[in-house]
XYZ file of C-alpha atoms in Angstrom:
486
model
C -32.222 4.360 -6.646
C -30.701 2.167 -3.929
C -29.454 4.162 -0.945
C -25.713 3.836 -0.371
C -24.819 3.637 3.313
C -21.647 3.742 5.360
C -18.712 5.964 4.449
C -19.667 7.753 1.216
C -18.560 10.500 -1.135
C -20.079 13.962 -0.648
C -22.902 15.162 -2.865
C -21.958 17.411 -5.788
C -24.640 18.624 -8.199
C -27.031 15.941 -7.054
C -24.623 12.995 -7.307
C -21.842 11.525 -5.201
C -19.151 12.406 -7.703
C -15.762 10.753 -7.318
C -14.232 13.159 -9.851
C -15.496 16.237 -8.007
C -13.968 14.942 -4.782
C -10.659 14.104 -6.448
C -10.324 17.533 -8.032
C -11.208 19.328 -4.799
C -8.890 17.299 -2.569
C -5.889 17.592 -4.875
C -6.504 21.348 -5.172
C -6.757 21.705 -1.393
C -3.550 19.716 -0.905
C -1.661 21.948 -3.352
C -3.147 25.328 -2.458
C -0.680 26.457 0.221
C 2.510 25.416 -1.588
C 1.507 25.497 -5.277
C -1.492 27.775 -5.880
C -1.067 27.569 -9.649
C -1.215 23.784 -9.449
C -4.298 24.034 -7.239
C -6.115 26.158 -9.820
C -5.099 23.763 -12.570
C -6.572 20.815 -10.661
C -9.792 22.705 -9.953
C -10.258 23.477 -13.652
C -9.445 19.999 -14.951
C -12.441 19.084 -17.128
C -11.557 15.432 -17.715
C -10.461 14.107 -14.332
C -10.753 10.459 -15.357
C -7.912 10.868 -17.850
C -6.310 14.136 -16.755
C -5.559 13.216 -13.117
C -2.085 11.841 -13.929
C -0.333 15.200 -14.163
C -1.982 16.560 -11.021
C -0.898 13.573 -8.921
C 2.641 14.057 -10.193
C 2.433 17.727 -9.231
C 1.565 16.759 -5.646
C 4.965 15.078 -5.381
C 6.857 17.848 -7.152
C 5.323 20.528 -4.924
C 6.415 18.631 -1.844
C 10.050 18.639 -2.939
C 10.381 22.350 -2.149
C 11.109 21.504 1.496
C 10.238 19.109 4.266
C 7.625 21.583 5.450
C 6.079 21.711 1.981
C 5.737 17.925 1.824
C 4.144 17.769 5.267
C 1.803 20.638 4.370
C 0.620 18.875 1.203
C -0.048 15.715 3.213
C -1.760 17.467 6.110
C -3.961 19.642 3.895
C -4.929 16.729 1.662
C -6.027 14.672 4.660
C -7.881 17.617 6.198
C -9.778 18.108 2.942
C -10.787 14.456 2.803
C -11.959 14.395 6.412
C -13.945 17.599 5.945
C -15.624 16.383 2.759
C -16.327 12.660 3.199
C -19.653 11.691 4.728
C -21.307 8.809 6.565
C -24.851 7.589 5.883
C -26.089 5.410 8.782
C -28.708 2.763 8.048
C -31.704 4.661 9.432
C -30.378 8.092 10.383
C -29.510 11.365 8.641
C -26.174 11.820 6.897
C -23.296 13.067 9.062
C -19.690 14.137 8.582
C -17.008 11.456 8.663
C -15.443 12.774 11.851
C -18.797 12.618 13.627
C -19.125 8.879 13.143
C -17.446 7.932 16.408
C -20.032 9.868 18.393
C -22.751 7.539 17.110
C -23.888 4.372 18.879
C -21.513 1.484 18.215
C -24.203 -1.150 18.549
C -23.756 -4.680 19.859
C -20.096 -4.936 20.941
C -17.682 -7.389 19.422
C -15.780 -9.807 21.599
C -12.402 -11.443 20.978
C -11.910 -15.087 20.071
C -8.328 -16.376 20.107
C -7.063 -19.376 18.149
C -3.555 -20.766 18.706
C -1.703 -22.633 15.983
C -0.172 -26.064 16.385
C 3.111 -25.510 14.533
C 6.594 -24.680 15.798
C 7.760 -21.074 15.657
C 10.391 -20.359 13.004
C 13.326 -18.228 14.070
C 15.211 -18.075 10.778
C 13.978 -15.779 8.049
C 13.390 -17.530 4.736
C 11.855 -16.324 1.502
C 9.746 -18.367 -0.948
C 11.012 -17.692 -4.449
C 10.212 -19.513 -7.688
C 9.454 -22.861 -6.087
C 12.261 -22.742 -3.522
C 12.620 -21.409 0.004
C 15.757 -19.261 0.180
C 17.747 -19.106 3.405
C 21.126 -17.866 4.562
C 23.678 -17.398 1.809
C 21.209 -18.351 -0.931
C 18.962 -15.506 0.172
C 21.889 -13.094 0.424
C 22.894 -13.940 -3.145
C 19.326 -13.308 -4.323
C 19.356 -9.912 -2.585
C 22.660 -9.072 -4.288
C 21.236 -10.107 -7.661
C 18.174 -7.921 -7.172
C 20.333 -4.914 -6.278
C 22.575 -5.457 -9.313
C 19.544 -5.738 -11.592
C 17.915 -2.658 -10.043
C 14.879 -4.600 -8.789
C 15.157 -3.294 -5.218
C 16.972 -0.371 -3.654
C 20.245 -1.238 -1.874
C 18.678 -0.121 1.419
C 16.018 -2.826 0.965
C 18.670 -5.533 0.779
C 20.454 -4.023 3.789
C 17.265 -4.104 5.863
C 16.602 -7.762 5.017
C 20.215 -8.630 5.832
C 19.721 -6.991 9.245
C 16.728 -9.273 9.869
C 18.829 -12.277 8.824
C 21.542 -11.213 11.269
C 19.053 -10.758 14.128
C 16.733 -13.799 14.090
C 15.390 -12.879 17.537
C 13.683 -9.907 15.873
C 11.178 -12.358 14.381
C 9.710 -13.027 17.836
C 6.847 -10.526 17.673
C 5.007 -11.639 20.800
C 5.633 -8.182 22.297
C 3.476 -6.611 19.550
C -0.127 -6.883 18.405
C 0.053 -6.816 14.612
C -3.358 -5.548 13.531
C -3.945 -6.641 9.940
C -6.729 -4.543 8.434
C -7.743 -6.529 5.380
C -6.558 -9.781 6.948
C -7.500 -11.820 3.899
C -5.412 -9.703 1.522
C -2.709 -11.450 -0.503
C -0.120 -8.781 0.332
C -0.547 -8.746 4.119
C 1.951 -10.071 6.708
C -0.491 -12.419 8.444
C 1.048 -15.751 7.296
C 4.593 -14.673 8.151
C 3.764 -13.292 11.589
C 1.906 -16.510 12.445
C 4.808 -18.588 11.066
C 7.131 -16.737 13.444
C 4.814 -17.348 16.420
C 3.498 -13.798 16.754
C 0.093 -12.370 17.590
C -2.146 -11.224 14.750
C -5.284 -9.176 15.305
C -7.300 -9.877 12.169
C -9.899 -7.476 10.776
C -11.864 -8.300 7.653
C -15.430 -8.458 6.432
C -17.959 -10.841 8.002
C -17.626 -13.370 5.207
C -17.214 -16.975 6.429
C -15.032 -18.002 3.470
C -12.395 -15.435 4.480
C -12.298 -16.634 8.068
C -12.217 -20.330 7.169
C -9.065 -19.669 5.168
C -7.477 -17.590 7.920
C -8.240 -20.242 10.532
C -6.672 -22.950 8.359
C -3.555 -20.800 8.047
C -3.455 -20.252 11.816
C -3.606 -23.978 12.614
C -0.558 -24.637 10.409
C 1.700 -22.199 12.243
C 2.718 -21.294 15.785
C 1.138 -17.892 16.284
C -2.132 -16.723 17.741
C -5.019 -15.223 15.785
C -7.293 -12.770 17.592
C -10.516 -12.251 15.694
C -13.600 -10.103 16.282
C -16.752 -12.170 16.726
C -20.372 -11.411 17.502
C -21.453 -11.905 21.106
C -22.513 -15.488 21.684
C -20.203 -16.947 19.025
C -18.519 -20.138 20.266
C -17.609 -23.587 19.113
C -15.488 -25.023 16.315
C -13.883 -23.283 13.358
C -17.096 -23.341 11.366
C -18.954 -21.529 14.135
C -16.155 -18.982 14.513
C -16.048 -18.350 10.766
C -19.803 -17.782 10.716
C -19.665 -15.242 13.543
C -16.387 -13.418 12.784
C -15.762 -10.131 11.067
C -15.874 -6.364 11.367
C -17.236 -4.124 8.622
C -15.155 -0.941 8.563
C -17.194 0.655 5.810
C -20.591 0.342 7.538
C -19.856 -0.411 11.240
C -16.780 1.692 11.937
C -17.578 2.647 15.584
C -18.023 -1.016 16.508
C -14.607 -1.960 15.097
C -12.967 1.036 16.796
C -14.455 0.152 20.167
C -13.151 -3.402 19.854
C -9.621 -2.330 18.903
C -9.463 0.247 21.694
C -10.116 -2.523 24.213
C -7.216 -4.746 23.157
C -4.148 -5.099 25.358
C -0.592 -4.564 24.178
C 1.057 -2.260 21.702
C -0.917 -2.046 18.469
C 0.783 -2.022 15.091
C -2.032 -0.880 12.822
C -1.323 -2.356 9.393
C -3.364 -1.054 6.448
C -3.783 -3.767 3.784
C -7.358 -3.062 2.695
C -8.389 -2.973 -0.944
C -11.657 -2.722 -2.848
C -12.521 -2.206 -6.483
C -13.314 1.182 -7.993
C -14.702 4.031 -5.941
C -15.217 1.741 -2.931
C -11.447 1.719 -2.545
C -11.496 5.406 -1.565
C -14.435 4.848 0.782
C -12.781 2.006 2.676
C -9.400 3.784 2.676
C -11.063 6.772 4.322
C -12.787 4.515 6.848
C -9.383 3.137 7.777
C -7.887 6.610 7.998
C -10.686 7.779 10.290
C -10.105 4.676 12.425
C -6.364 5.359 12.488
C -6.815 8.921 13.684
C -9.379 7.850 16.288
C -7.070 5.184 17.742
C -4.151 7.621 17.826
C -6.287 10.118 19.733
C -7.211 7.543 22.389
C -4.031 5.443 22.665
C -0.386 6.465 22.798
C 0.978 3.056 21.765
C -0.151 2.832 18.131
C 2.435 2.274 15.387
C 1.394 2.375 11.724
C 2.274 0.169 8.758
C 1.548 0.728 5.060
C 2.383 -0.898 1.742
C 2.655 1.519 -1.163
C 1.986 0.566 -4.741
C 4.959 0.923 -7.105
C 2.570 2.247 -9.774
C 2.564 5.777 -8.384
C 4.781 8.863 -8.542
C 7.853 8.896 -6.293
C 10.963 10.988 -5.916
C 13.931 8.631 -6.242
C 17.631 8.857 -5.316
C 20.268 10.128 -7.728
C 21.852 6.654 -7.871
C 18.590 5.246 -9.262
C 18.687 7.954 -11.949
C 22.301 7.078 -12.834
C 21.394 3.376 -13.048
C 18.585 4.174 -15.479
C 20.854 6.462 -17.513
C 23.463 3.711 -17.933
C 20.752 1.432 -19.285
C 19.452 4.113 -21.632
C 22.923 4.750 -23.041
C 23.419 1.018 -23.656
C 20.090 0.369 -25.418
C 20.230 -1.482 -28.712
C 19.585 -0.356 -32.287
C 16.070 -1.830 -32.367
C 14.873 0.193 -29.403
C 16.573 3.364 -30.644
C 14.810 2.906 -33.986
C 11.452 2.224 -32.364
C 11.677 5.482 -30.459
C 12.402 7.384 -33.693
C 9.654 5.635 -35.660
C 7.090 6.389 -32.923
C 7.890 10.093 -33.055
C 9.299 9.932 -29.509
C 6.111 8.569 -27.966
C 7.623 5.192 -27.092
C 10.600 4.321 -24.928
C 11.639 7.790 -23.848
C 14.138 8.128 -21.045
C 13.007 7.639 -17.464
C 14.673 10.808 -16.122
C 16.393 13.969 -17.317
C 20.179 13.440 -17.076
C 21.575 14.234 -13.637
C 18.209 14.618 -11.887
C 18.595 14.602 -8.080
C 16.137 13.467 -6.973
C 14.505 12.026 -10.050
C 10.742 11.820 -10.440
C 9.590 8.322 -11.283
C 6.101 8.484 -12.765
C 4.750 4.938 -12.867
C 1.060 5.823 -12.632
C -0.976 3.417 -14.764
C -4.035 5.045 -16.385
C -5.979 1.769 -16.270
C -5.941 1.837 -12.470
C -7.773 5.158 -12.447
C -7.965 8.232 -10.193
C -9.815 6.501 -7.339
C -7.029 3.975 -6.910
C -4.459 6.772 -7.033
C -6.308 8.790 -4.375
C -6.778 5.804 -2.066
C -3.058 5.029 -2.177
C -2.000 8.692 -1.942
C -4.002 9.349 1.223
C -2.145 6.457 2.872
C 1.152 8.109 1.947
C -0.123 11.361 3.398
C -1.065 9.660 6.676
C 2.371 8.054 6.898
C 4.051 11.445 6.366
C 1.922 13.283 8.922
C 2.220 10.519 11.519
C 5.986 10.233 11.148
C 6.320 14.003 11.432
C 4.418 13.796 14.745
C 6.837 11.183 16.125
C 4.823 8.017 15.472
C 6.681 4.835 14.510
C 5.747 4.239 10.872
C 6.641 1.402 8.529
C 5.980 2.594 4.980
C 7.308 0.411 2.206
C 7.019 0.433 -1.578
C 6.052 -3.128 -2.520
C 6.978 -4.758 -5.839
C 4.625 -5.368 -8.766
C 2.811 -8.548 -7.758
C 0.503 -11.024 -9.482
C -2.394 -10.503 -7.116
C -5.935 -11.519 -8.014
C -6.985 -7.869 -8.340
C -4.235 -7.200 -10.901
C -4.867 -10.338 -12.932
C -8.574 -9.462 -13.237
C -7.552 -6.442 -15.330
C -6.613 -7.869 -18.737
C -4.404 -4.950 -19.739
C -2.489 -4.986 -16.462
C -2.154 -8.753 -16.535
C -0.697 -8.546 -20.049
C 1.634 -5.694 -19.053
C 2.921 -7.744 -16.139
C 3.443 -10.736 -18.436
C 5.584 -8.607 -20.762
C 7.331 -6.507 -18.109
C 10.440 -8.704 -17.896
C 11.368 -7.617 -21.436
C 12.101 -4.177 -19.947
C 13.969 -5.281 -16.825
C 10.982 -5.260 -14.455
C 10.472 -8.260 -12.187
C 6.903 -9.100 -11.213
C 6.680 -11.059 -7.963
C 4.450 -13.892 -6.841
C 2.245 -12.953 -3.845
C 4.038 -15.289 -1.421
C 7.407 -13.710 -2.232
C 6.044 -10.178 -1.936
C 4.153 -10.587 1.319
C 7.068 -12.413 3.011
C 9.599 -9.818 1.866
C 7.341 -7.007 3.050
C 6.826 -8.755 6.403
C 10.599 -8.837 6.882
C 10.799 -5.094 6.191
C 7.990 -4.529 8.721
C 10.023 -6.444 11.315
C 13.066 -4.318 10.520
C 11.104 -1.110 11.002
C 9.494 -2.221 14.251
C 12.904 -3.173 15.671
C 14.614 0.048 14.523
C 11.959 2.629 15.380
C 10.773 3.022 11.801
C 14.199 2.850 10.169
C 16.854 5.561 9.961
C 15.814 9.206 10.286
C 15.668 10.984 6.935
C 15.847 14.670 6.111
C 12.809 14.741 3.817
C 9.616 12.661 3.483
C 10.533 11.597 -0.057
C 13.609 9.899 1.393
C 11.456 8.115 3.974
C 9.313 6.789 1.127
C 12.334 5.724 -0.924
C 14.077 3.911 1.931
C 14.125 0.117 1.426
C 11.821 0.333 -1.601
C 11.221 -2.918 -3.501
C 9.832 -1.401 -6.702
C 10.532 -4.343 -8.981
C 12.782 -2.244 -11.235
C 10.362 0.562 -12.142
C 12.686 3.170 -10.608
C 15.819 1.968 -12.398
C 14.715 0.890 -15.872
C 15.936 3.051 -18.776
C 12.451 4.004 -19.971
C 9.635 6.016 -18.469
C 7.191 3.246 -17.511
C 4.151 4.582 -19.379
C 6.199 4.952 -22.571
C 6.857 1.196 -22.464
C 3.443 0.128 -21.139
C 1.774 -0.429 -24.516
C 4.692 -2.516 -25.769
C 4.688 -4.562 -22.571
C 0.965 -5.247 -23.069
C 1.527 -6.402 -26.662
C 4.447 -8.602 -25.703
C 2.502 -10.004 -22.758
C -0.512 -10.836 -24.906
C 1.737 -12.520 -27.432
C 3.376 -14.578 -24.718
C 0.003 -15.637 -23.352
C -1.158 -16.797 -26.794
C 2.091 -18.710 -27.288
């Protein structure tokens, strides 16, 4: 069997079991505030399909108090760091938190490329073939709020960016984009505005060729990690650029620690399957290491809308109005399905409501990778760190469209009041919210972590539709498949 190296899952009964890790971490996160829930997670025999209820319980347990939410987050992270392992190429296995005591190897140096464009100082948003500015953009924000596509606080934050165009000048920051080639990252927008981007992605020339082409179009500067001795034109830079967080974490950390200026560490990494948890943990270990050695690190995260969130009472009321106004056909379908389809999103009057938009097809590894990012945001904010944490809308990214069921669900989602965004719209909108948070110290102070997560959320409508998302998922898939055939 081929030896897996880098950040890896721990051994359990002779295998590196993702399910064993998931059960143990969720149980550890719940144990102090919900011991019954912890025991239930530990005894779950079918984690691949049974994880949904346990991930919901993590949110519900945290609603007891601010302290409970922080405890769940802190204990979940502690469990992950204690359990995850690192397998170096030619050395014995070690614990994840020991990795930074190992030899970093040949150091990376910084190459800087400056774009040739003019810096833009007016925020604009690409949307359905147009570029919205000024009043056109304000009207679009109003329409989204009315339709329940974004929270009102999201529109307010974007309006603040529109009213303060000088905020777009990010030359006083170093926006570190981990997963620089990701479709959802802020790299194009920050470069468009003339800012500095520190790009981290795998040593794959095709990624860096694309990033360099983007840089030349705009006004900003791209700082990229390159192997010693790399010099020359774009082709030479692309061939020598990259930092592998999964297998060469100490080298990347050493490079980032040596950079000047305030670092805004943005987590936009993604990988398929179990590797998603491995790379998410590599990033979390890097985050903690940088925070321990620098006092100028801010954090940025994008949350998936297909998760469990506590939502404001106004979102519940919006959904209830839609449920009361549903037509005869949908009422009949609910009856004919024995209540399995199209049941209400929330109990009447819930405050906060629990929006459960977990999608079984995405699986427990995806859920854990995204949940540990939420935990890091909660713990860091509680410690006084500036954190930008934003729920991003459903988006037609390549990773989503590769999954046939999800692609079909997204194609049919508009039938239920859910708007699915194009990547350019999503990443530009999210970049504007990042700017807002950096210029306002992470946004307004909230009493509870669930309110921090809900602030300025752009959930695409999942929080405000009349129906619990999973109860409409199958119908959305059927309608989406039908639309594709047509």
